[in-house]
Each structure stands twice: as C-alpha cells, then as structure tokens.
C-alpha cells in the first residue's frame, strides 16, 4: 500500500478538518513521564509517528489507551518508570523519540537514549539538547551509539543559552526544568506554536512557566506535576499544506479549526503568492484570489516561514506567474522534491541552499517517488494541479504526518486513490 494515484485538474472546494499538530503531540505525549498521575490529550492525530511514540512510552512504563467514546482522546499514565532506555530500533524509526530524554532524567534520574542518527533532510545532531541538560546538572556519556544521562540527585535550575532556537532542544529542556530545583531560563528558545502548546499543558499539570512563545522562557521547578487534560493545538503544517493544495487547483476551502496566527509569516508569503487567507466562523478560509504570483521565501524559525512548508510552497510556485527564489536555512538537504517536481515539467534551478523556480503554465502527470514527509506532500500538490494522472510511490512517508489524506482531499473534490 505505498502508491497513490491522483488525476489532476479538479478544483478543491469544501471543508477540510484540521487535526491536532503532530509536532505538538509528540512532545506532549512525553510529558506523561513527568508525573505518576494520568494525563489526557484530546485531538490526538492518528499518525504513524504518534503510534511510534506511544510504543516507546509503553516500553518505558507508560500505560497509554484511547478513551472509549471520545475519538482522538488518549489517556496516559506512568505510575512508575520501568525502563529508562529508548532503544535504537525505535529511535531510528522516529527521531522525535529523543524527546523522552528530558522527562526521563527529570522523573527517574537517568536515561539511556539511542543517538537518533541523521535522516533524509540532514544530520540533525542533538548537541544542544545534551549541553543544556549538562547545564541542568546531568552527566552525559556517549557510548555504543547511546546517550547515557544521569542526575541521581535530581536536576538543578540554570541559565541556558541556545546557540540556535532548536525546537527539540527547547522542548527537552523545558520538560526537564519543570522538576529541577530552582529557576531555569532558556535564552534564544524556539517560539513555535507547538512550544506554547507544550508549556500550556505543563502549566495545567502544575508547572511554573513564563515566556513560552518568546525568546526567553523562565521555569520555576516544582517537586511534582499532576493530572491534566489538554486539547492539542491545530496542525499549522497540515493546514498550510491544504491551503496550498486548494490554491494550486484554483479552489476555495475552509480549514476547520485553524487559527490564522498559527501560520506566522507563512500567511504573508502565501498571500503575496496569490492566496486569500481569512479567519471565518469555524476556521480559516483559503482560496486562490486570481492568478498565482512568483514570490521569494526564506525559511526561518517561527514566526518566520516554516521549513516544513517549504516543499509545498515550491510545488505551488512551479505553476505561478513569474519566478520565485526559495531559500532553505534550517536543514542542509531539504530539496529532494526538486528532481521529482522537475519530472513533472517544473523549471527549477538549485544553487546551494536556494532554488530558483520559474513558473510554467501547467505541470504534467508523471510517476514520482516520495523521499521524506514534506517532499511527499509537495508531490501531492503538484499532482492535484497537473494535467493527467500521476502515480506517487513510497507514500508511506505521508502516513507519518497526514491523517486520512486521501479521504480529506477526496471530500473536497480530488480524484485520489491509494493503490495496493
Ligand atoms: C522539529 O524538528 C520538527 N519535528 C521538524 O518537523 C521541524 O522541521 C523542525 O523542528 C524545525 O521547525 C518535530 O517537532 C517532531 P530543530 P527538530 O531542533 O526539533 C539543528 C516535520 O516534517 N540542531 O529546531 O529536530 C538541526 O540540525 C519535521 O514534521 C542542531 O544543530 O528541529 C537543524 O538544522 C521535520 N543541534 C536545526 O537545528 C541540536 O541539538 C533545527 O532543528 C538541535 C538542532
């Protein structure tokens, strides 16, 4: 089941439900380690990555179950930590497993987490996670490809300055600091909406946190955290993906539950490219105004243009009037969608970490191959707008980040089917 066929040319119109954010759900599930009381999450997206995180937490000793009669609601409880190891075979499948590091040290005083290794889009080291945990008093050893972290006497609050606003490092350190003795400040912290959502959940669990969403987060450690229920923030990357899919087909959709401010600067970039984005009753409307206009973007940490929307924006600019310069500043290898878009007739020239896209009238259907999560969905956008019927291979990547993608697109008029 790793092929999808899309017949391009249909205009997307209607309502698209936006789920809880994958990149919020993954750290949020890990907060269950921080307390022995039950934590309940609503709007948990049904994604392969979420299932991987749930499996890892169960190995650690977290009971996790979907709540009967409440779709999308998961309850987790870590009465006691049974195993402080996050094994290689789980971490290599999903690098966000590294987000159990901070909670495990804070709760159990030690953690043994496999180094995640690189992935298709880059080497993605975790040096900032580790140096921050050392600032909090943990001892860190790297042996046999594992991080072995210890803090037998607990963590102590400290001032931590991140050399870059790493999302994962901010999340690991924020979670660890909630149970440290004393005050922690994280300077040059990531400001993504998923960080704000994580802090909101931790505060509901009894943590004392100020400044989430700004460049400095201050945490006063507390002896223990308690039960809470938390509804996960809407997925801005899923929403941005469908906004651009609608625009690519000249359509008009309602992104149900999406709030415009979650897009950050991406909203301005999409508007300058010719999208209409407006908050309306029930969510955010996304439509194409008139034509699509070539626009330059440079990916930046939030509130800048999200790197996770770069591939999708490139697909859209392939059929815009004029040229677009797209520069990727976050990851070192995030243009793997370019050769596949080129096979569909796109005109793209890559120079280092910039791609010059010259708009062409229309793309042509072709068999293409997905390489990573966001590159996969950029090919879906291209296929929806292309002339003819495209087959996308290796689309298991999609299942990591897009819940019921075919169903949601078919419901607004796409001709899309998953092939055996
Ligand atoms: C999160 O990854 C997201 N994943 C990514 O989404 C997203 O692209 C990224 O943030 C940036 O927004 C999840 O939230 C699960 P980073 P993360 O730490 O935390 C370098 C998707 O498609 N770095 O902000 O790994 C790193 O190499 C995924 O949903 C260090 O050098 O991102 C990268 O170049 C892809 N040392 C840059 O910082 C470190 O210790 C940003 O990484 C940590 C990061």
CSV table of N, CA and C in Angstrom, one decimal, residues 5-98:
chain,number,residue,atom,x,y,z
A,5,UNK,N,-2.6,7.1,-6.6
A,5,UNK,CA,-2.8,7.7,-8.0
A,5,UNK,C,-3.7,9.0,-7.8
A,6,UNK,N,-3.3,10.0,-8.5
A,6,UNK,CA,-4.1,11.3,-8.5
A,6,UNK,C,-4.3,11.7,-9.9
A,7,UNK,N,-5.6,12.0,-10.2
A,7,UNK,CA,-5.9,12.6,-11.5
A,7,UNK,C,-6.1,14.1,-11.3
A,8,UNK,N,-5.2,14.8,-11.9
A,8,UNK,CA,-5.1,16.3,-11.7
A,8,UNK,C,-6.2,17.0,-12.4
A,9,UNK,N,-6.4,18.3,-12.0
A,9,UNK,CA,-7.3,19.2,-12.7
A,9,UNK,C,-8.6,19.5,-12.0
A,10,UNK,N,-9.0,18.8,-10.9
A,10,UNK,CA,-10.2,19.1,-10.2
A,10,UNK,C,-10.0,20.3,-9.3
A,11,UNK,N,-11.0,21.1,-9.1
A,11,UNK,CA,-10.9,22.2,-8.2
A,11,UNK,C,-11.3,21.8,-6.8
A,12,UNK,N,-10.5,22.1,-5.8
A,12,UNK,CA,-10.9,21.7,-4.4
A,12,UNK,C,-11.8,22.7,-3.8
A,13,UNK,N,-13.0,22.2,-3.3
A,13,UNK,CA,-13.9,23.1,-2.7
A,13,UNK,C,-14.6,22.4,-1.5
A,14,UNK,N,-14.7,23.1,-0.4
A,14,UNK,CA,-15.4,22.4,0.7
A,14,UNK,C,-14.7,22.6,2.0
A,15,UNK,N,-14.9,21.7,3.0
A,15,UNK,CA,-14.4,21.8,4.4
A,15,UNK,C,-13.3,20.7,4.6
A,16,UNK,N,-12.2,21.1,5.1
A,16,UNK,CA,-11.2,20.2,5.5
A,16,UNK,C,-10.9,20.3,7.0
A,17,UNK,N,-11.2,19.2,7.7
A,17,UNK,CA,-10.9,19.2,9.2
A,17,UNK,C,-9.4,19.2,9.4
A,18,UNK,N,-8.9,20.1,10.3
A,18,UNK,CA,-7.5,20.1,10.6
A,18,UNK,C,-7.3,19.4,12.0
A,19,UNK,N,-6.4,18.5,12.0
A,19,UNK,CA,-6.2,17.7,13.3
A,19,UNK,C,-5.3,18.4,14.2
A,20,UNK,N,-5.1,17.7,15.4
A,20,UNK,CA,-4.1,18.2,16.4
A,20,UNK,C,-2.7,18.1,15.7
A,21,UNK,N,-1.8,19.0,16.1
A,21,UNK,CA,-0.5,19.1,15.4
A,21,UNK,C,0.4,17.9,15.8
A,22,UNK,N,0.9,17.2,14.8
A,22,UNK,CA,1.9,16.1,15.0
A,22,UNK,C,3.0,16.6,15.9
A,23,UNK,N,3.6,17.8,15.5
A,23,UNK,CA,4.8,18.2,16.2
A,23,UNK,C,4.5,18.8,17.6
A,24,UNK,N,3.2,18.9,18.0
A,24,UNK,CA,2.9,19.2,19.4
A,24,UNK,C,2.6,17.9,20.1
A,25,UNK,N,1.9,16.9,19.4
A,25,UNK,CA,1.5,15.7,20.0
A,25,UNK,C,2.7,14.9,20.5
A,26,UNK,N,3.8,14.9,19.8
A,26,UNK,CA,5.0,14.1,20.1
A,26,UNK,C,5.6,14.5,21.4
A,27,UNK,N,5.9,15.8,21.6
A,27,UNK,CA,6.4,16.1,23.0
A,27,UNK,C,5.4,16.0,24.1
A,28,UNK,N,4.1,16.4,23.7
A,28,UNK,CA,3.0,16.3,24.7
A,28,UNK,C,2.9,14.9,25.3
A,29,UNK,N,2.9,13.9,24.4
A,29,UNK,CA,2.8,12.5,25.0
A,29,UNK,C,3.9,12.2,25.9
A,30,UNK,N,5.1,12.8,25.7
A,30,UNK,CA,6.3,12.5,26.5
A,30,UNK,C,6.1,13.1,27.9
A,31,UNK,N,5.3,14.2,28.0
A,31,UNK,CA,5.1,14.8,29.4
A,31,UNK,C,4.5,13.8,30.4
A,32,UNK,N,3.9,12.7,29.8
A,32,UNK,CA,3.2,11.7,30.7
A,32,UNK,C,4.3,11.1,31.7
A,33,UNK,N,5.5,11.1,31.3
A,33,UNK,CA,6.6,10.5,32.1
A,33,UNK,C,6.8,11.4,33.3
A,34,UNK,N,6.5,12.7,33.3
A,34,UNK,CA,6.9,13.6,34.3
A,34,UNK,C,6.0,13.5,35.6
A,35,UNK,N,4.9,12.7,35.5
A,35,UNK,CA,4.0,12.6,36.7
A,35,UNK,C,3.5,11.1,36.8
A,36,UNK,N,3.1,10.7,38.1
A,36,UNK,CA,2.6,9.4,38.2
A,36,UNK,C,1.0,9.4,38.1
A,37,UNK,N,0.5,10.6,37.8
A,37,UNK,CA,-0.9,10.7,37.6
A,37,UNK,C,-1.3,10.7,36.1
A,38,UNK,N,-2.6,10.4,35.8
A,38,UNK,CA,-3.0,10.3,34.4
A,38,UNK,C,-3.0,11.6,33.7
A,39,UNK,N,-2.6,11.6,32.4
A,39,UNK,CA,-2.7,12.8,31.6
A,39,UNK,C,-3.5,12.5,30.4
A,40,UNK,N,-4.4,13.3,30.0
A,40,UNK,CA,-5.4,13.0,28.9
A,40,UNK,C,-5.2,14.1,27.9
A,41,UNK,N,-5.1,13.6,26.6
A,41,UNK,CA,-4.9,14.5,25.5
A,41,UNK,C,-6.1,14.3,24.5
A,42,UNK,N,-6.7,15.5,24.1
A,42,UNK,CA,-7.7,15.5,23.1
A,42,UNK,C,-7.2,15.9,21.7
A,43,UNK,N,-7.8,15.5,20.6
A,43,UNK,CA,-7.4,15.8,19.3
A,43,UNK,C,-6.0,15.2,19.0
A,44,UNK,N,-5.8,14.0,19.5
A,44,UNK,CA,-4.5,13.3,19.1
A,44,UNK,C,-4.6,12.8,17.7
A,45,UNK,N,-3.7,13.2,16.8
A,45,UNK,CA,-3.9,12.8,15.4
A,45,UNK,C,-3.5,11.3,15.3
A,46,UNK,N,-4.2,10.6,14.4
A,46,UNK,CA,-4.0,9.1,14.2
A,46,UNK,C,-2.9,9.0,13.1
A,47,UNK,N,-1.6,9.0,13.6
A,47,UNK,CA,-0.5,9.1,12.7
A,47,UNK,C,0.6,8.0,13.0
A,48,UNK,N,1.3,7.6,12.1
A,48,UNK,CA,2.4,6.6,12.3
A,48,UNK,C,3.4,7.1,13.4
A,49,UNK,N,3.7,8.3,13.3
A,49,UNK,CA,4.7,8.9,14.3
A,49,UNK,C,4.1,8.8,15.7
A,50,UNK,N,2.8,9.1,15.9
A,50,UNK,CA,2.2,9.1,17.2
A,50,UNK,C,2.2,7.7,17.7
A,51,UNK,N,1.9,6.7,16.9
A,51,UNK,CA,1.9,5.3,17.3
A,51,UNK,C,3.3,4.9,17.7
A,52,UNK,N,4.3,5.4,17.0
A,52,UNK,CA,5.7,5.0,17.4
A,52,UNK,C,6.0,5.6,18.8
A,53,UNK,N,5.6,6.8,19.0
A,53,UNK,CA,5.9,7.4,20.3
A,53,UNK,C,5.1,6.7,21.4
A,54,UNK,N,3.9,6.3,21.1
A,54,UNK,CA,3.1,5.5,22.1
A,54,UNK,C,3.8,4.2,22.4
A,55,UNK,N,4.3,3.5,21.4
A,55,UNK,CA,5.0,2.3,21.7
A,55,UNK,C,6.3,2.5,22.5
A,56,UNK,N,7.0,3.5,22.2
A,56,UNK,CA,8.2,3.8,23.0
A,56,UNK,C,7.8,4.1,24.5
A,57,UNK,N,6.8,4.9,24.7
A,57,UNK,CA,6.4,5.2,26.1
A,57,UNK,C,5.9,4.0,26.8
A,58,UNK,N,5.3,3.0,26.1
A,58,UNK,CA,4.8,1.8,26.8
A,58,UNK,C,6.1,1.0,27.2
A,59,UNK,N,7.1,1.0,26.4
A,59,UNK,CA,8.4,0.3,26.8
A,59,UNK,C,8.9,0.9,28.1
A,60,UNK,N,8.8,2.2,28.2
A,60,UNK,CA,9.3,2.9,29.4
A,60,UNK,C,8.5,2.7,30.6
A,61,UNK,N,7.2,2.3,30.4
A,61,UNK,CA,6.3,2.0,31.5
A,61,UNK,C,5.1,2.9,31.6
A,62,UNK,N,4.8,3.6,30.5
A,62,UNK,CA,3.6,4.4,30.4
A,62,UNK,C,2.4,3.6,29.9
A,63,UNK,N,1.3,3.5,30.6
A,63,UNK,CA,0.1,2.9,30.1
A,63,UNK,C,-0.5,3.9,29.2
A,64,UNK,N,-0.9,3.5,28.0
A,64,UNK,CA,-1.5,4.5,27.1
A,64,UNK,C,-2.7,3.9,26.4
A,65,UNK,N,-3.8,4.5,26.5
A,65,UNK,CA,-5.0,3.9,25.8
A,65,UNK,C,-5.9,5.0,25.3
A,66,UNK,N,-6.6,4.7,24.2
A,66,UNK,CA,-7.6,5.6,23.6
A,66,UNK,C,-8.8,5.5,24.5
A,67,UNK,N,-9.5,6.6,24.8
A,67,UNK,CA,-10.6,6.7,25.7
A,67,UNK,C,-11.9,6.3,24.9
A,68,UNK,N,-12.5,5.3,25.4
A,68,UNK,CA,-13.8,4.8,24.7
A,68,UNK,C,-14.8,5.9,24.6
A,69,UNK,N,-15.4,6.1,23.4
A,69,UNK,CA,-16.5,7.0,23.3
A,69,UNK,C,-16.0,8.5,23.1
A,70,UNK,N,-14.6,8.6,23.1
A,70,UNK,CA,-14.1,10.0,22.9
A,70,UNK,C,-13.0,9.9,21.8
A,71,UNK,N,-13.5,9.9,20.5
A,71,UNK,CA,-12.5,9.8,19.4
A,71,UNK,C,-11.3,10.8,19.5
A,72,UNK,N,-10.1,10.3,19.3
A,72,UNK,CA,-9.0,11.2,19.3
A,72,UNK,C,-8.5,11.6,20.7
A,73,UNK,N,-9.1,10.9,21.7
A,73,UNK,CA,-8.6,11.2,23.1
A,73,UNK,C,-7.8,10.1,23.6
A,74,UNK,N,-6.6,10.4,24.1
A,74,UNK,CA,-5.7,9.3,24.6
A,74,UNK,C,-5.4,9.7,26.1
A,75,UNK,N,-5.4,8.7,26.9
A,75,UNK,CA,-5.0,8.8,28.3
A,75,UNK,C,-3.7,8.1,28.6
A,76,UNK,N,-2.8,8.7,29.2
A,76,UNK,CA,-1.5,8.0,29.5
A,76,UNK,C,-1.2,8.1,31.0
A,77,UNK,N,-0.6,7.1,31.6
A,77,UNK,CA,-0.2,7.2,33.0
A,77,UNK,C,1.1,6.4,33.2
A,78,UNK,N,2.0,7.1,33.8
A,78,UNK,CA,3.3,6.5,34.2
A,78,UNK,C,3.4,6.3,35.7
A,79,UNK,N,2.8,5.3,36.2
A,79,UNK,CA,2.8,5.1,37.7
A,79,UNK,C,4.2,4.9,38.2
A,80,UNK,N,5.0,4.2,37.4
A,80,UNK,CA,6.4,4.2,37.7
A,80,UNK,C,7.2,3.9,36.4
A,81,UNK,N,8.4,4.4,36.4
A,81,UNK,CA,9.3,4.2,35.2
A,81,UNK,C,9.9,2.8,35.3
A,82,UNK,N,9.6,1.9,34.3
A,82,UNK,CA,10.0,0.5,34.3
A,82,UNK,C,11.4,0.4,33.6
A,83,UNK,N,11.6,1.2,32.6
A,83,UNK,CA,12.8,1.1,31.8
A,83,UNK,C,13.2,2.5,31.3
A,84,UNK,N,14.5,2.8,31.5
A,84,UNK,CA,14.9,4.2,31.2
A,84,UNK,C,15.6,4.2,29.8
A,85,UNK,N,15.4,3.1,29.0
A,85,UNK,CA,16.1,3.0,27.8
A,85,UNK,C,15.2,3.3,26.6
A,86,UNK,N,15.6,4.1,25.7
A,86,UNK,CA,14.9,4.3,24.4
A,86,UNK,C,15.8,3.6,23.4
A,87,UNK,N,15.3,2.4,22.9
A,87,UNK,CA,16.2,1.6,22.1
A,87,UNK,C,16.4,2.0,20.7
A,88,UNK,N,17.5,1.7,20.1
A,88,UNK,CA,17.9,2.1,18.7
A,88,UNK,C,16.8,1.8,17.7
A,89,UNK,N,16.2,0.6,17.8
A,89,UNK,CA,15.3,0.2,16.7
A,89,UNK,C,14.0,1.1,16.7
A,90,UNK,N,13.7,1.7,17.9
A,90,UNK,CA,12.6,2.6,17.9
A,90,UNK,C,13.0,4.0,17.6
A,91,UNK,N,14.2,4.5,18.1
A,91,UNK,CA,14.6,5.8,17.9
A,91,UNK,C,15.0,6.1,16.4
A,92,UNK,N,15.6,5.0,15.7
A,92,UNK,CA,15.9,5.2,14.3
A,92,UNK,C,14.7,5.4,13.4
A,93,UNK,N,13.6,4.8,13.9
A,93,UNK,CA,12.3,5.0,13.1
A,93,UNK,C,11.7,6.4,13.3
A,94,UNK,N,12.0,6.9,14.4
A,94,UNK,CA,11.3,8.2,14.7
A,94,UNK,C,12.2,9.0,15.6
A,95,UNK,N,12.9,10.0,15.1
A,95,UNK,CA,13.9,10.7,15.8
A,95,UNK,C,13.3,11.6,16.9
A,96,UNK,N,12.0,11.8,16.9
A,96,UNK,CA,11.4,12.6,18.0
A,96,UNK,C,11.4,11.8,19.3
A,97,UNK,N,11.8,10.5,19.2
A,97,UNK,CA,11.9,9.7,20.4
A,97,UNK,C,12.9,10.3,21.4
A,98,UNK,N,13.8,11.1,20.8
A,98,UNK,CA,14.8,11.8,21.7
A,98,UNK,C,14.1,12.7,22.7
